[in-house]
């Protein structure tokens, strides 16, 4: 009986090694392994090799665990079962002594299973999860040697499984893809709940992901709001525009907004004026045109490469639909950037649940920067677009739209454009 018991204890110990190795290698960060390698730790090199070949490593672990389980089942404490059977047969209860063999097997199997789960799985995995570095470095050389021994079996399993899966168009042991955007967002959410990340850090990383998906059309200043300088304006008129608007760059147009001649830098113009040179034709820089569909992540790289800060957005018909500045792009990552020349926020809270809003604000900014929810759609980008889509006509001052517990009242119109609205949360 004792030899079998000792063998089962050995198998439980081996199972514990495989279970701990699996958790330690999988959970230990690559960055930490690289630090250990750079510090000259030889075991870290082996650990990194196991980590970089996850399919081979996990298949080896599975073979080891399965082999241990099969051997433990084969031994199965036969001597213990036989001894327990004779004890049960002496109990004067008909059910027990008539079923003594079956009961003995169940009792011994239950005890072995309990010890396998607790001491062969749960405890070693918990230890490895708490100390992946020390456990991983300690076990790595053993796992590498066993991996070499098990390699023929891994190859046999790979080939046979691929053959069986071929009718389904799948392959065994396929490489796992890179971690997805959704997985990172879930990790950020969990990190925020645990206090590892602050809310601002979480939002910043979320903004980076959204940044890669957005197009120029979603962030541009629409052409109707562009401040332009006409090629035929006098120097005094241009100086007045610069003094009033306080922008550093202005599109210069010919006969209309679609006739863009170039970009005038306020600094260049004011310097030229001080020297008595007022011909803006000699001062304007070539315009940089981009399509509405251009991803702003690509646009940012292009603007950095060309060392420019303003791009003019062209629609599918070749007309100018708006402009994008470097500041617009950065605001999509870090949030609204306000300076001493920004007169007011596009959203002003008048009282509890009541807001005065610039209708040109995008639905996305309204939600992300001000936590005001308006239904999103591909048919519009701004609050003004939402109102026009909902009303299906040119609105007038006093028009009201009610949706999802909110009442929006139009306060101000500039020509045919909605300028200001009041948003109230209805009780």
mmCIF file of C-alpha atoms in Angstrom, residues 93-358:
data_model
loop_
_atom_site.group_PDB
_atom_site.id
_atom_site.type_symbol
_atom_site.label_atom_id
_atom_site.label_comp_id
_atom_site.label_asym_id
_atom_site.label_seq_id
_atom_site.Cartn_x
_atom_site.Cartn_y
_atom_site.Cartn_z
ATOM 1 C CA UNK A 93 -25.113 -3.360 6.515
ATOM 2 C CA UNK A 94 -26.401 -5.176 3.400
ATOM 3 C CA UNK A 95 -25.933 -2.255 1.008
ATOM 4 C CA UNK A 96 -22.354 -1.610 2.154
ATOM 5 C CA UNK A 97 -20.972 -5.149 2.150
ATOM 6 C CA UNK A 98 -22.705 -6.080 -1.122
ATOM 7 C CA UNK A 99 -21.336 -2.941 -2.841
ATOM 8 C CA UNK A 100 -18.010 -2.904 -1.018
ATOM 9 C CA UNK A 101 -15.868 -3.005 -4.179
ATOM 10 C CA UNK A 102 -17.697 -0.149 -5.937
ATOM 11 C CA UNK A 103 -17.751 1.947 -2.760
ATOM 12 C CA UNK A 104 -14.024 1.353 -2.221
ATOM 13 C CA UNK A 105 -13.205 2.547 -5.740
ATOM 14 C CA UNK A 106 -15.418 5.653 -5.341
ATOM 15 C CA UNK A 107 -13.908 6.551 -1.957
ATOM 16 C CA UNK A 108 -10.291 6.089 -3.079
ATOM 17 C CA UNK A 109 -10.906 7.918 -6.392
ATOM 18 C CA UNK A 110 -12.580 10.818 -4.549
ATOM 19 C CA UNK A 111 -9.682 11.143 -2.104
ATOM 20 C CA UNK A 112 -7.067 11.030 -4.883
ATOM 21 C CA UNK A 113 -9.062 13.557 -6.959
ATOM 22 C CA UNK A 114 -9.353 15.890 -3.966
ATOM 23 C CA UNK A 115 -5.605 15.858 -3.329
ATOM 24 C CA UNK A 116 -4.874 16.263 -7.063
ATOM 25 C CA UNK A 117 -7.141 19.318 -7.325
ATOM 26 C CA UNK A 118 -6.021 20.999 -4.085
ATOM 27 C CA UNK A 119 -2.301 20.140 -4.000
ATOM 28 C CA UNK A 120 -1.741 19.481 -7.697
ATOM 29 C CA UNK A 121 -3.709 22.405 -9.169
ATOM 30 C CA UNK A 122 -5.116 25.113 -6.892
ATOM 31 C CA UNK A 123 -2.238 25.631 -4.457
ATOM 32 C CA UNK A 124 0.598 25.615 -7.054
ATOM 33 C CA UNK A 125 -1.377 27.877 -9.404
ATOM 34 C CA UNK A 126 -2.065 30.341 -6.578
ATOM 35 C CA UNK A 127 1.623 30.372 -5.629
ATOM 36 C CA UNK A 128 2.660 30.882 -9.276
ATOM 37 C CA UNK A 129 0.093 33.636 -9.754
ATOM 38 C CA UNK A 130 1.451 35.490 -6.713
ATOM 39 C CA UNK A 131 5.126 34.918 -7.580
ATOM 40 C CA UNK A 132 5.351 34.317 -11.354
ATOM 41 C CA UNK A 133 8.934 35.547 -11.619
ATOM 42 C CA UNK A 134 10.507 33.325 -8.953
ATOM 43 C CA UNK A 135 8.407 30.278 -9.891
ATOM 44 C CA UNK A 136 9.041 30.761 -13.609
ATOM 45 C CA UNK A 137 12.810 31.119 -13.210
ATOM 46 C CA UNK A 138 12.959 28.074 -10.939
ATOM 47 C CA UNK A 139 10.914 25.799 -13.218
ATOM 48 C CA UNK A 140 12.077 27.052 -16.656
ATOM 49 C CA UNK A 141 15.114 24.723 -17.116
ATOM 50 C CA UNK A 142 13.048 21.652 -16.166
ATOM 51 C CA UNK A 143 10.265 22.649 -18.546
ATOM 52 C CA UNK A 144 12.727 23.196 -21.386
ATOM 53 C CA UNK A 145 14.184 19.692 -20.941
ATOM 54 C CA UNK A 146 10.745 18.107 -20.760
ATOM 55 C CA UNK A 147 9.697 20.146 -23.810
ATOM 56 C CA UNK A 148 12.515 18.587 -25.837
ATOM 57 C CA UNK A 149 11.512 15.086 -24.681
ATOM 58 C CA UNK A 150 7.846 15.723 -25.489
ATOM 59 C CA UNK A 151 8.512 17.340 -28.883
ATOM 60 C CA UNK A 152 7.820 14.155 -30.941
ATOM 61 C CA UNK A 153 4.482 13.738 -29.162
ATOM 62 C CA UNK A 154 3.624 17.410 -29.743
ATOM 63 C CA UNK A 155 4.313 16.995 -33.470
ATOM 64 C CA UNK A 156 2.179 13.842 -33.634
ATOM 65 C CA UNK A 157 -0.682 15.652 -31.891
ATOM 66 C CA UNK A 158 -0.322 18.664 -34.182
ATOM 67 C CA UNK A 159 -0.412 16.570 -37.382
ATOM 68 C CA UNK A 160 -3.276 14.314 -36.297
ATOM 69 C CA UNK A 161 -5.381 17.219 -35.014
ATOM 70 C CA UNK A 162 -4.810 19.213 -38.207
ATOM 71 C CA UNK A 163 -5.964 16.217 -40.269
ATOM 72 C CA UNK A 164 -9.133 15.872 -38.188
ATOM 73 C CA UNK A 165 -9.871 19.619 -38.363
ATOM 74 C CA UNK A 166 -9.157 19.961 -42.088
ATOM 75 C CA UNK A 167 -12.817 19.339 -43.144
ATOM 76 C CA UNK A 168 -13.798 22.318 -40.966
ATOM 77 C CA UNK A 169 -11.200 24.629 -42.495
ATOM 78 C CA UNK A 170 -9.344 25.063 -39.215
ATOM 79 C CA UNK A 171 -5.860 24.328 -37.913
ATOM 80 C CA UNK A 172 -4.671 23.158 -34.525
ATOM 81 C CA UNK A 173 -2.175 25.156 -32.504
ATOM 82 C CA UNK A 174 -2.720 28.282 -34.587
ATOM 83 C CA UNK A 175 -0.822 31.328 -33.465
ATOM 84 C CA UNK A 176 -2.732 33.617 -31.173
ATOM 85 C CA UNK A 177 -3.221 37.088 -32.605
ATOM 86 C CA UNK A 178 -2.056 40.267 -30.960
ATOM 87 C CA UNK A 179 -4.062 41.515 -28.029
ATOM 88 C CA UNK A 180 -7.121 43.321 -29.319
ATOM 89 C CA UNK A 181 -8.249 46.875 -28.723
ATOM 90 C CA UNK A 182 -11.290 45.617 -26.797
ATOM 91 C CA UNK A 183 -9.086 43.545 -24.472
ATOM 92 C CA UNK A 184 -6.935 46.576 -23.686
ATOM 93 C CA UNK A 185 -10.054 48.642 -22.961
ATOM 94 C CA UNK A 186 -11.292 45.948 -20.569
ATOM 95 C CA UNK A 187 -7.898 45.934 -18.841
ATOM 96 C CA UNK A 188 -8.067 49.727 -18.522
ATOM 97 C CA UNK A 189 -11.544 49.503 -17.000
ATOM 98 C CA UNK A 190 -10.340 46.902 -14.519
ATOM 99 C CA UNK A 191 -7.258 48.990 -13.756
ATOM 100 C CA UNK A 192 -9.425 52.025 -13.071
ATOM 101 C CA UNK A 193 -11.654 50.032 -10.691
ATOM 102 C CA UNK A 194 -8.585 48.801 -8.796
ATOM 103 C CA UNK A 195 -7.087 52.277 -8.618
ATOM 104 C CA UNK A 196 -4.127 51.481 -10.884
ATOM 105 C CA UNK A 197 -5.237 54.041 -13.507
ATOM 106 C CA UNK A 198 -6.911 57.366 -12.912
ATOM 107 C CA UNK A 199 -10.018 58.370 -14.856
ATOM 108 C CA UNK A 200 -7.965 60.877 -16.897
ATOM 109 C CA UNK A 201 -5.397 58.233 -17.850
ATOM 110 C CA UNK A 202 -8.139 55.826 -18.909
ATOM 111 C CA UNK A 203 -9.854 58.487 -21.039
ATOM 112 C CA UNK A 204 -6.543 59.489 -22.621
ATOM 113 C CA UNK A 205 -5.834 55.939 -23.801
ATOM 114 C CA UNK A 206 -9.434 55.553 -25.005
ATOM 115 C CA UNK A 207 -8.972 58.757 -27.007
ATOM 116 C CA UNK A 208 -5.842 57.347 -28.651
ATOM 117 C CA UNK A 209 -7.812 54.306 -29.865
ATOM 118 C CA UNK A 210 -10.638 56.482 -31.189
ATOM 119 C CA UNK A 211 -8.084 58.784 -32.824
ATOM 120 C CA UNK A 212 -7.030 56.051 -35.253
ATOM 121 C CA UNK A 213 -10.631 55.478 -36.377
ATOM 122 C CA UNK A 214 -11.695 59.069 -37.019
ATOM 123 C CA UNK A 215 -11.703 60.903 -40.344
ATOM 124 C CA UNK A 216 -10.949 64.535 -41.150
ATOM 125 C CA UNK A 217 -14.656 65.173 -41.731
ATOM 126 C CA UNK A 218 -15.389 64.355 -38.081
ATOM 127 C CA UNK A 219 -12.957 66.909 -36.618
ATOM 128 C CA UNK A 220 -12.851 69.710 -39.202
ATOM 129 C CA UNK A 221 -14.085 73.255 -38.751
ATOM 130 C CA UNK A 222 -16.866 73.492 -41.381
ATOM 131 C CA UNK A 223 -16.369 75.985 -44.198
ATOM 132 C CA UNK A 224 -19.231 78.166 -42.968
ATOM 133 C CA UNK A 225 -17.247 78.838 -39.776
ATOM 134 C CA UNK A 226 -13.893 79.381 -41.459
ATOM 135 C CA UNK A 227 -12.340 82.827 -41.048
ATOM 136 C CA UNK A 228 -10.808 83.695 -44.410
ATOM 137 C CA UNK A 229 -8.994 86.615 -45.979
ATOM 138 C CA UNK A 230 -9.897 87.739 -49.477
ATOM 139 C CA UNK A 231 -7.046 88.319 -51.882
ATOM 140 C CA UNK A 232 -8.470 91.763 -52.685
ATOM 141 C CA UNK A 233 -8.630 93.044 -49.089
ATOM 142 C CA UNK A 234 -6.614 96.066 -48.050
ATOM 143 C CA UNK A 235 -3.881 95.856 -45.443
ATOM 144 C CA UNK A 236 -6.068 97.639 -42.893
ATOM 145 C CA UNK A 237 -8.911 95.159 -43.427
ATOM 146 C CA UNK A 238 -6.525 92.241 -42.968
ATOM 147 C CA UNK A 239 -5.057 93.822 -39.809
ATOM 148 C CA UNK A 240 -8.557 94.246 -38.389
ATOM 149 C CA UNK A 241 -9.388 90.566 -39.019
ATOM 150 C CA UNK A 242 -6.152 89.432 -37.375
ATOM 151 C CA UNK A 243 -6.710 91.725 -34.384
ATOM 152 C CA UNK A 244 -10.300 90.545 -33.951
ATOM 153 C CA UNK A 245 -9.891 86.793 -34.524
ATOM 154 C CA UNK A 246 -6.421 86.291 -32.987
ATOM 155 C CA UNK A 247 -5.636 83.258 -35.172
ATOM 156 C CA UNK A 248 -2.096 82.577 -36.348
ATOM 157 C CA UNK A 249 -3.049 81.336 -39.847
ATOM 158 C CA UNK A 250 -5.782 82.265 -42.327
ATOM 159 C CA UNK A 251 -6.875 80.695 -45.629
ATOM 160 C CA UNK A 252 -6.650 83.242 -48.444
ATOM 161 C CA UNK A 253 -9.432 83.002 -51.039
ATOM 162 C CA UNK A 254 -10.059 84.417 -54.496
ATOM 163 C CA UNK A 255 -13.602 84.704 -55.804
ATOM 164 C CA UNK A 256 -15.160 82.317 -53.207
ATOM 165 C CA UNK A 257 -14.436 79.730 -50.502
ATOM 166 C CA UNK A 258 -13.648 77.072 -53.109
ATOM 167 C CA UNK A 259 -10.950 79.272 -54.666
ATOM 168 C CA UNK A 260 -8.236 78.825 -52.045
ATOM 169 C CA UNK A 261 -5.052 80.653 -53.067
ATOM 170 C CA UNK A 262 -2.892 79.869 -50.039
ATOM 171 C CA UNK A 263 -2.369 80.251 -46.292
ATOM 172 C CA UNK A 264 -1.365 83.571 -44.735
ATOM 173 C CA UNK A 265 0.626 83.499 -41.499
ATOM 174 C CA UNK A 266 -0.318 86.439 -39.252
ATOM 175 C CA UNK A 267 3.302 86.718 -38.107
ATOM 176 C CA UNK A 268 4.578 87.038 -41.692
ATOM 177 C CA UNK A 269 1.953 89.650 -42.560
ATOM 178 C CA UNK A 270 2.578 91.823 -39.495
ATOM 179 C CA UNK A 271 6.341 91.605 -40.043
ATOM 180 C CA UNK A 272 5.911 92.635 -43.696
ATOM 181 C CA UNK A 273 3.609 95.533 -42.743
ATOM 182 C CA UNK A 274 6.210 96.852 -40.308
ATOM 183 C CA UNK A 275 8.677 96.908 -43.220
ATOM 184 C CA UNK A 276 6.219 98.573 -45.591
ATOM 185 C CA UNK A 277 5.622 95.427 -47.660
ATOM 186 C CA UNK A 278 1.910 94.679 -47.922
ATOM 187 C CA UNK A 279 1.475 92.372 -50.934
ATOM 188 C CA UNK A 280 -0.052 89.189 -49.464
ATOM 189 C CA UNK A 281 0.447 87.372 -52.783
ATOM 190 C CA UNK A 282 4.146 87.220 -51.927
ATOM 191 C CA UNK A 283 3.482 86.101 -48.348
ATOM 192 C CA UNK A 284 1.006 83.244 -48.708
ATOM 193 C CA UNK A 285 2.153 79.641 -48.378
ATOM 194 C CA UNK A 286 0.900 76.802 -50.604
ATOM 195 C CA UNK A 287 -2.307 75.239 -49.219
ATOM 196 C CA UNK A 288 -2.351 71.597 -48.121
ATOM 197 C CA UNK A 289 -5.502 69.818 -49.325
ATOM 198 C CA UNK A 290 -6.802 66.522 -47.945
ATOM 199 C CA UNK A 291 -9.938 64.423 -48.601
ATOM 200 C CA UNK A 292 -12.724 64.249 -46.025
ATOM 201 C CA UNK A 293 -12.142 60.527 -45.622
ATOM 202 C CA UNK A 294 -8.484 60.785 -44.605
ATOM 203 C CA UNK A 295 -7.843 59.213 -41.188
ATOM 204 C CA UNK A 296 -6.633 61.837 -38.745
ATOM 205 C CA UNK A 297 -3.870 59.540 -37.484
ATOM 206 C CA UNK A 298 -2.420 59.599 -41.017
ATOM 207 C CA UNK A 299 -3.092 63.328 -41.260
ATOM 208 C CA UNK A 300 -1.147 64.028 -38.068
ATOM 209 C CA UNK A 301 1.880 62.132 -39.377
ATOM 210 C CA UNK A 302 1.645 63.939 -42.727
ATOM 211 C CA UNK A 303 1.400 67.363 -41.073
ATOM 212 C CA UNK A 304 4.394 66.539 -38.882
ATOM 213 C CA UNK A 305 6.366 65.417 -41.928
ATOM 214 C CA UNK A 306 5.494 68.546 -43.922
ATOM 215 C CA UNK A 307 5.843 70.798 -40.845
ATOM 216 C CA UNK A 308 2.503 72.471 -41.398
ATOM 217 C CA UNK A 309 -0.296 73.297 -38.971
ATOM 218 C CA UNK A 310 -3.329 73.677 -41.222
ATOM 219 C CA UNK A 311 -4.994 71.437 -43.805
ATOM 220 C CA UNK A 312 -7.972 72.244 -46.043
ATOM 221 C CA UNK A 313 -10.584 69.516 -46.362
ATOM 222 C CA UNK A 314 -12.044 68.729 -49.791
ATOM 223 C CA UNK A 315 -15.341 66.903 -50.326
ATOM 224 C CA UNK A 316 -16.061 64.326 -53.022
ATOM 225 C CA UNK A 317 -17.076 67.061 -55.470
ATOM 226 C CA UNK A 318 -13.836 69.012 -55.090
ATOM 227 C CA UNK A 319 -15.308 71.790 -52.969
ATOM 228 C CA UNK A 320 -13.805 73.016 -49.702
ATOM 229 C CA UNK A 321 -15.831 71.576 -46.835
ATOM 230 C CA UNK A 322 -13.677 72.791 -43.945
ATOM 231 C CA UNK A 323 -10.237 72.963 -42.389
ATOM 232 C CA UNK A 324 -8.287 71.052 -39.770
ATOM 233 C CA UNK A 325 -5.497 72.447 -37.608
ATOM 234 C CA UNK A 326 -2.854 70.682 -35.555
ATOM 235 C CA UNK A 327 -4.669 71.899 -32.442
ATOM 236 C CA UNK A 328 -7.883 70.200 -33.603
ATOM 237 C CA UNK A 329 -6.027 66.894 -33.898
ATOM 238 C CA UNK A 330 -4.346 67.173 -30.499
ATOM 239 C CA UNK A 331 -7.668 68.041 -28.857
ATOM 240 C CA UNK A 332 -9.033 64.681 -29.988
ATOM 241 C CA UNK A 333 -6.426 63.046 -27.747
ATOM 242 C CA UNK A 334 -6.057 65.347 -24.742
ATOM 243 C CA UNK A 335 -9.428 67.094 -24.804
ATOM 244 C CA UNK A 336 -10.280 70.732 -25.427
ATOM 245 C CA UNK A 337 -7.308 73.108 -25.391
ATOM 246 C CA UNK A 338 -8.329 76.607 -24.391
ATOM 247 C CA UNK A 339 -6.080 79.664 -24.431
ATOM 248 C CA UNK A 340 -6.456 83.307 -23.426
ATOM 249 C CA UNK A 341 -8.102 84.120 -26.758
ATOM 250 C CA UNK A 342 -10.863 81.516 -26.526
ATOM 251 C CA UNK A 343 -13.848 83.597 -25.470
ATOM 252 C CA UNK A 344 -16.217 80.956 -24.118
ATOM 253 C CA UNK A 345 -16.801 77.257 -23.885
ATOM 254 C CA UNK A 346 -19.223 75.785 -26.448
ATOM 255 C CA UNK A 347 -21.251 74.434 -23.510
ATOM 256 C CA UNK A 348 -22.235 76.716 -20.614
ATOM 257 C CA UNK A 349 -24.268 75.403 -17.683
ATOM 258 C CA UNK A 350 -26.957 77.919 -16.788
ATOM 259 C CA UNK A 351 -28.468 75.973 -13.897
ATOM 260 C CA UNK A 352 -28.981 72.397 -12.760
ATOM 261 C CA UNK A 353 -29.762 70.345 -15.880
ATOM 262 C CA UNK A 354 -29.913 73.426 -18.161
ATOM 263 C CA UNK A 355 -27.188 74.247 -20.714
ATOM 264 C CA UNK A 356 -26.568 76.910 -23.364
ATOM 265 C CA UNK A 357 -24.786 75.218 -26.261
ATOM 266 C CA UNK A 358 -23.098 76.272 -29.487
#
